[in-house]
Coordinates of N, CA, C and O in Angstrom, one line a residue:
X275 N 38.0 4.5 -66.0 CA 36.9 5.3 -66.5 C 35.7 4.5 -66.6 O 35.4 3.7 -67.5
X276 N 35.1 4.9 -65.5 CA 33.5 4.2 -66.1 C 32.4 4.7 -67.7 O 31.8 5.8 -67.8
X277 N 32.4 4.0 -68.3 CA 31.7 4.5 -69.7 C 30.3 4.4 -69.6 O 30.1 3.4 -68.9
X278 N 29.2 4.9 -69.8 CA 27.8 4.7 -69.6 C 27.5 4.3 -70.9 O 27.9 4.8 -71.9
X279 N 26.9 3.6 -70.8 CA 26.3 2.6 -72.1 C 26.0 3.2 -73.5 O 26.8 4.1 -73.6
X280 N 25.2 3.2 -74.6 CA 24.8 4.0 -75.5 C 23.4 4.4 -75.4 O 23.0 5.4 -76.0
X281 N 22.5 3.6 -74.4 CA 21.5 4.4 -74.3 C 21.1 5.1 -73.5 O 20.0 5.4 -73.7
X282 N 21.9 5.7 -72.4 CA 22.1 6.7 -71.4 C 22.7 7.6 -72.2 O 23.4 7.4 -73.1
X283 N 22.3 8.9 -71.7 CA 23.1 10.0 -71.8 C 24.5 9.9 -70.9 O 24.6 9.1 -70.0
X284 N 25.4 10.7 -71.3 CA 27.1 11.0 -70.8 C 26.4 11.5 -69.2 O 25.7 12.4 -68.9
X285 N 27.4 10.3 -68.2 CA 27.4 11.2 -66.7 C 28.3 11.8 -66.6 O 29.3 11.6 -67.2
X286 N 28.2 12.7 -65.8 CA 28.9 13.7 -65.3 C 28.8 13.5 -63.5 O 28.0 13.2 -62.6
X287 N 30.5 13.8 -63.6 CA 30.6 13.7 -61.8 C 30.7 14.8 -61.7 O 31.2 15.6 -62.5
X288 N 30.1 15.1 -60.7 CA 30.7 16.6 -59.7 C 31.3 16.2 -58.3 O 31.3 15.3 -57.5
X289 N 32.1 17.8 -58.6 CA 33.0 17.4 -56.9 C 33.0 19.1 -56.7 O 33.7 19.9 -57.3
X290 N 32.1 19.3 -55.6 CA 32.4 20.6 -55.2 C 32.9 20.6 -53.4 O 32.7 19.8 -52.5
X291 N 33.8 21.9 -53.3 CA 34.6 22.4 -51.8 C 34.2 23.6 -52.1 O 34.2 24.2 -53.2
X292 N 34.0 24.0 -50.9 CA 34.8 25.4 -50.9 C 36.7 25.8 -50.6 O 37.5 26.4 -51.4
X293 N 36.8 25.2 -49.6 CA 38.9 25.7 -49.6 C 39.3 24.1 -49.8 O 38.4 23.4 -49.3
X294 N 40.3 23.5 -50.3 CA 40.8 22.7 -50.7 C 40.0 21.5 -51.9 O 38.9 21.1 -52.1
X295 N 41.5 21.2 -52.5 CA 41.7 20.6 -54.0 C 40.7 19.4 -53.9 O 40.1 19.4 -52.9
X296 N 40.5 18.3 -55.1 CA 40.3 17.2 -55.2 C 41.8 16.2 -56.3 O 42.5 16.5 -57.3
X297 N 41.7 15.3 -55.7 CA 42.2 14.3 -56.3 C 41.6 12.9 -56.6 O 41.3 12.0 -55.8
X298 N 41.6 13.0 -57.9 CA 40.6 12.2 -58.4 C 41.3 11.0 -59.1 O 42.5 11.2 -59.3
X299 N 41.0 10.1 -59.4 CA 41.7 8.4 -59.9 C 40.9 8.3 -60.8 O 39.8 8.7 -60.4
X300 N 41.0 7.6 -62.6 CA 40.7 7.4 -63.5 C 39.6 6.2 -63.3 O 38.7 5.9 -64.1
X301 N 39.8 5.6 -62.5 CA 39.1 4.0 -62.6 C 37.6 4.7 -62.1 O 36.5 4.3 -62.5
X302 N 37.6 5.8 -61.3 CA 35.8 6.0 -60.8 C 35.3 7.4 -61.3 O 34.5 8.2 -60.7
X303 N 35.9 7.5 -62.5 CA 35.5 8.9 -63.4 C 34.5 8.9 -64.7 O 34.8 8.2 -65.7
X304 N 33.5 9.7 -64.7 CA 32.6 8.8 -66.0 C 33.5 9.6 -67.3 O 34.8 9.7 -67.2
X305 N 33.1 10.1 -68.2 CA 33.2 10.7 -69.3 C 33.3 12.0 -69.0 O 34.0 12.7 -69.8
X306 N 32.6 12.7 -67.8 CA 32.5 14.2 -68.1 C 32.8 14.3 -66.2 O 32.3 13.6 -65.4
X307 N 33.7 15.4 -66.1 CA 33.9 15.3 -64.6 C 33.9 17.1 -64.7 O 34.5 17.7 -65.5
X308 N 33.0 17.8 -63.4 CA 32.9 19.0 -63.2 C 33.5 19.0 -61.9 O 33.0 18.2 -61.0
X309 N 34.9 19.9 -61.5 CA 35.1 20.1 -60.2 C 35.3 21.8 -59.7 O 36.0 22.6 -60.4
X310 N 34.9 22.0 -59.0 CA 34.7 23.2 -58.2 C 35.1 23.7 -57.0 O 34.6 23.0 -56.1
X311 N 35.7 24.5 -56.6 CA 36.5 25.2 -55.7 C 36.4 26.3 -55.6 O 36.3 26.9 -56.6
X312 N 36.5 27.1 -54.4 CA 37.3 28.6 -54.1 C 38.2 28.7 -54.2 O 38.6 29.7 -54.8
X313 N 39.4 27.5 -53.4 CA 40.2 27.8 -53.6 C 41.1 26.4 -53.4 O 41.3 26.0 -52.3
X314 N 41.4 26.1 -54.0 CA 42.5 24.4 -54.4 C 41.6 24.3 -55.8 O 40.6 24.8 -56.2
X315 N 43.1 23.3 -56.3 CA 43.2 22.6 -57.3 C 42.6 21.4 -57.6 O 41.7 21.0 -56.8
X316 N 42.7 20.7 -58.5 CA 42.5 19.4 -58.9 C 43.8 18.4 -59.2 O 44.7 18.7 -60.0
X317 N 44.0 17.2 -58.4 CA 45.3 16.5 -59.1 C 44.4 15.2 -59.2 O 43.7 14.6 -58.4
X318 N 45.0 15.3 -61.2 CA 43.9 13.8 -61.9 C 44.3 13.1 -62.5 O 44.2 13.3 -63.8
X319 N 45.0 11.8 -61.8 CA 45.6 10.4 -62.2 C 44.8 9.5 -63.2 O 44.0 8.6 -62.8
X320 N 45.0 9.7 -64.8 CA 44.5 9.1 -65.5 C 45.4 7.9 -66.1 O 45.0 7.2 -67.1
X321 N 46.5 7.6 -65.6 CA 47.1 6.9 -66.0 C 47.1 5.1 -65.8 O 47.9 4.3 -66.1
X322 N 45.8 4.8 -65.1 CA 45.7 3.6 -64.5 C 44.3 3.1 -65.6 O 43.6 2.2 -65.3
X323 N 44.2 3.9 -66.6 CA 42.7 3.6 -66.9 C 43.2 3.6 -68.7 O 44.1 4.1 -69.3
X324 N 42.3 3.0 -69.1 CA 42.6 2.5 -70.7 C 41.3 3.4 -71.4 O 40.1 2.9 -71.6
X325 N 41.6 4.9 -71.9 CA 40.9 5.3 -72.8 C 41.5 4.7 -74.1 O 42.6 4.5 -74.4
X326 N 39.7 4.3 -75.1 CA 39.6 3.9 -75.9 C 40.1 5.1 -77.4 O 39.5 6.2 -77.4
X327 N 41.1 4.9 -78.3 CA 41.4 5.5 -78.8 C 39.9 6.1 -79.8 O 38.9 5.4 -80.0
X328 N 40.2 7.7 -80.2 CA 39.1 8.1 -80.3 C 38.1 8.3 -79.8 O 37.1 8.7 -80.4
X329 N 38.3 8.0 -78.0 CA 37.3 8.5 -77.2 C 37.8 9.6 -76.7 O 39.0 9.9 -76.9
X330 N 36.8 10.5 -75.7 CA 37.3 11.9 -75.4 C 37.0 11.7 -74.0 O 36.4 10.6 -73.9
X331 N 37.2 12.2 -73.1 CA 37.1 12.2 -71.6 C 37.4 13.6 -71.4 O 38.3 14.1 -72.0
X332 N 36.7 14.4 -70.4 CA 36.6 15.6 -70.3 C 36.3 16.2 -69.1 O 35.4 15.8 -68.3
X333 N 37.1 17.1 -69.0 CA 37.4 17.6 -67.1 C 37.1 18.9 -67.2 O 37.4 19.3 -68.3
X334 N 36.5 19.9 -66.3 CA 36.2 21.2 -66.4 C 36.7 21.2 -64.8 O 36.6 20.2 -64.0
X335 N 37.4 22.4 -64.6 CA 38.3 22.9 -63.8 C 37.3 24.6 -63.1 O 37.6 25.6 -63.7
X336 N 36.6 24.5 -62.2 CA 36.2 25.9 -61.5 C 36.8 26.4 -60.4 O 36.3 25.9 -59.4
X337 N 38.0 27.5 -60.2 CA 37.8 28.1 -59.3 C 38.8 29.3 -59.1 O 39.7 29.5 -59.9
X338 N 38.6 30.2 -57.9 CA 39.1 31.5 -57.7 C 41.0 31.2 -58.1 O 41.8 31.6 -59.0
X339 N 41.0 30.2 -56.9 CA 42.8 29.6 -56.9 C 42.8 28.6 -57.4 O 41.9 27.8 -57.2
X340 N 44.0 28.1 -58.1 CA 43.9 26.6 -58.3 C 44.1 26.3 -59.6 O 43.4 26.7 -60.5
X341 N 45.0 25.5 -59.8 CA 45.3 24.8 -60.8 C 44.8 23.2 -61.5 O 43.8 22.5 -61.1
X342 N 45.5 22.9 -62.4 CA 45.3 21.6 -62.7 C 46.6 20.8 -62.5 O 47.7 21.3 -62.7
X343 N 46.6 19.1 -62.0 CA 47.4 18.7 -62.0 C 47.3 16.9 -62.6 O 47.0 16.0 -61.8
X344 N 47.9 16.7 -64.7 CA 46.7 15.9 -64.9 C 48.4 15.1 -65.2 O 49.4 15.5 -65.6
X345 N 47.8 13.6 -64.7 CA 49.1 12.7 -65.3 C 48.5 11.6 -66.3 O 47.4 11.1 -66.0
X346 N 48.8 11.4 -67.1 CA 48.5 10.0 -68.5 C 49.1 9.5 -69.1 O 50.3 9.6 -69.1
X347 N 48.6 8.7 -70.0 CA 50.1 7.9 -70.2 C 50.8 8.7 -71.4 O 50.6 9.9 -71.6
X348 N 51.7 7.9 -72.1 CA 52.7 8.9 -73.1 C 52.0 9.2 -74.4 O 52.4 10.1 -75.2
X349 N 50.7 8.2 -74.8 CA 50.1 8.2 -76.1 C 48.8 8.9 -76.0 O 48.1 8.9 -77.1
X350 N 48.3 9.6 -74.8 CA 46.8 10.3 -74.5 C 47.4 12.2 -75.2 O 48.4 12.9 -75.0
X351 N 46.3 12.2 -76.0 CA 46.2 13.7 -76.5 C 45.5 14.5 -75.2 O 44.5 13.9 -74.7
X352 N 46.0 15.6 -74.7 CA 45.9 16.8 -73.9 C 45.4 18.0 -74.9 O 46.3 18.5 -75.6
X353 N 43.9 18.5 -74.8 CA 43.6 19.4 -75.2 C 43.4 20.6 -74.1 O 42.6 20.3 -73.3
X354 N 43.8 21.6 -73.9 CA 43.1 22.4 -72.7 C 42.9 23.9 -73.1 O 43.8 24.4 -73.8
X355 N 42.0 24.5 -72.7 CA 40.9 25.5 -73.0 C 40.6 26.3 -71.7 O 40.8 25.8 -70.6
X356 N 39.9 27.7 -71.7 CA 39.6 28.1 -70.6 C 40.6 29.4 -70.7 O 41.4 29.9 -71.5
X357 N 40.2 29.6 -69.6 CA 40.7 31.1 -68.9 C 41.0 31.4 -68.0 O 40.1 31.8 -67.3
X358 N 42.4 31.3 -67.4 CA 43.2 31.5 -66.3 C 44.3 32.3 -65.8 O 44.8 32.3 -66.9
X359 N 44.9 32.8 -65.2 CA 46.4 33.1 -64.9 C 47.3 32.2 -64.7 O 47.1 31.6 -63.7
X360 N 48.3 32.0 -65.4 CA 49.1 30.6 -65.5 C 49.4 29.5 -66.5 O 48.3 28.9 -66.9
X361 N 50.2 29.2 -66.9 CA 50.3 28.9 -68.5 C 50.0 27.3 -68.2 O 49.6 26.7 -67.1
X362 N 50.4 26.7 -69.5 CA 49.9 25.1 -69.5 C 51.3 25.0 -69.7 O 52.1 25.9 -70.0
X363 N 51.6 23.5 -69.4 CA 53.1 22.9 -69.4 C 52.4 21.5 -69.7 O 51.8 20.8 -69.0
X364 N 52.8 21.4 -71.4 CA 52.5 19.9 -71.7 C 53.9 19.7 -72.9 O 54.2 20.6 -73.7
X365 N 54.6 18.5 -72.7 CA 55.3 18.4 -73.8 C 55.0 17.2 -74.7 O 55.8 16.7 -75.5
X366 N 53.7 16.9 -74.6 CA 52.9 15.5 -75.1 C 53.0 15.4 -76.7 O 53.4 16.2 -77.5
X367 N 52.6 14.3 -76.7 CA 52.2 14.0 -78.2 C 51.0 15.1 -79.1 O 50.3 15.9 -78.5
X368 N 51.1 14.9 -80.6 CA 50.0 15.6 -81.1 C 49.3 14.7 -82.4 O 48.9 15.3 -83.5
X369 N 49.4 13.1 -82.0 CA 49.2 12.7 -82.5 C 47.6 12.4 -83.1 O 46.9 12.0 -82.2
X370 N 46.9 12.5 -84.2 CA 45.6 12.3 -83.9 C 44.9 10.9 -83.6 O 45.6 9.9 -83.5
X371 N 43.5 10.8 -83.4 CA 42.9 10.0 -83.7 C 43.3 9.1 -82.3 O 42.8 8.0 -82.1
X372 N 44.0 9.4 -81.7 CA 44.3 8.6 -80.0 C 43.4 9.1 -79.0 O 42.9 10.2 -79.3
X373 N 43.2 8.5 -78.1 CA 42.7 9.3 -76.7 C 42.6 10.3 -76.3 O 43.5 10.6 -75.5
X374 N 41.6 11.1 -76.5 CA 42.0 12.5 -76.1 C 41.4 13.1 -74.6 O 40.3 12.8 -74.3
X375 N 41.8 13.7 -73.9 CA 41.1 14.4 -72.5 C 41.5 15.4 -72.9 O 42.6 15.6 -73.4
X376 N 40.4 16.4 -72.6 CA 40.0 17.6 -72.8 C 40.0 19.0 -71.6 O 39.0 19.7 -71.7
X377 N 40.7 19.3 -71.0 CA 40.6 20.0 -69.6 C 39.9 21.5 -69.9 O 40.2 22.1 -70.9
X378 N 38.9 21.9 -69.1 CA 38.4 23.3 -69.9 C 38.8 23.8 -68.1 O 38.1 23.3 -67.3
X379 N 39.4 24.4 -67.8 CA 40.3 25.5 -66.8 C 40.0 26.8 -66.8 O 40.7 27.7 -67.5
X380 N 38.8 27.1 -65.9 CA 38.7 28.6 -65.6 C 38.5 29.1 -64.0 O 37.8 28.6 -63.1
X381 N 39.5 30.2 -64.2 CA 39.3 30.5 -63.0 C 40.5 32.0 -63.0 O 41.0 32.4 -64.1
X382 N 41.0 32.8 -61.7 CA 41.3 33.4 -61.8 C 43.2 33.6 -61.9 O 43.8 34.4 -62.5
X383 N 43.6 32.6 -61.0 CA 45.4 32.2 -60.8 C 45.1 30.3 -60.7 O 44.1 29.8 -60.3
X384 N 46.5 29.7 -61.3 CA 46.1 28.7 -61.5 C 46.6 28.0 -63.1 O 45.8 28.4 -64.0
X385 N 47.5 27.2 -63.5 CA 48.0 26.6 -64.5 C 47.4 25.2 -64.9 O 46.6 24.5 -64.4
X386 N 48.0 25.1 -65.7 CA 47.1 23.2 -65.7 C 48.9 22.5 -66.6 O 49.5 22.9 -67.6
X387 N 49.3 21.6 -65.7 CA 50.4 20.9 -65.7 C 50.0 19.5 -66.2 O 49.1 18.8 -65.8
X388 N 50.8 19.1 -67.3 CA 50.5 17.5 -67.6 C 51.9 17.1 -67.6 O 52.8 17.8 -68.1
X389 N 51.9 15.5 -66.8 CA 52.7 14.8 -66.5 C 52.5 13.7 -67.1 O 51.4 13.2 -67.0
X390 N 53.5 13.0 -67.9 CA 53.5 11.5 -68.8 C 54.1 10.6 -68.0 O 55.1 10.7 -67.3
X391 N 53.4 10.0 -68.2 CA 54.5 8.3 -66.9 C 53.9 6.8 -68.3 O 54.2 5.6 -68.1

């Protein structure tokens, strides 16, 4: 996760397609990532990267089809939000005050899946 300093504002990545997903890796993600589609998903490997406990990292999810597909490690809090067809599948911790990523998921069909490794 790239952090931008304190006297910058929070960047934000975007990743727009029209038909097919993105897969994205933690080491080249700033704090706020917007990805967008017609139609694919997102699959987002946060597990190689060291959020700071008490920091938040935050993914917004746009599209017709398409899911989420988020892996981290066993002690990262999973918040997710939004409006979709398709349930969430997290069996994570609910620990506070840890690392939290935040997925906000809208769209029309489409789940958001978290994977612990």
């Amino acid at each position: 996760m790239t952090k931008s300093d304190g006297t910058d504002p929070q960047k934000t990545d975007v990743k727009v397609s029209l038909i097919g997903g993105h897969r994205l890796k933690g080491e080249t993600l700033h704090e706020r990532t917007l990805t967008a589609s017609l139609i694919g998903g997102a699959d987002v490997d946060l597990t190689d990267i060291d959020i700071p406990d008490g920091a938040e990292l935050r993914i917004t999810k746009l599209s017709l089809i398409g899911g989420v597909s988020l892996k981290v490690r066993p002690d990262v809090v999973v918040e997710v939000h939004g409006i979709r067809l398709g349930g969430v599948k997290d069996d994570g911790p609910t620990r506070s005050g840890g690392p939290t990523v935040r997925v906000d998921a809208w769209g029309l069909l489409g789940g958001v899946t978290v994977t612990r490794q």
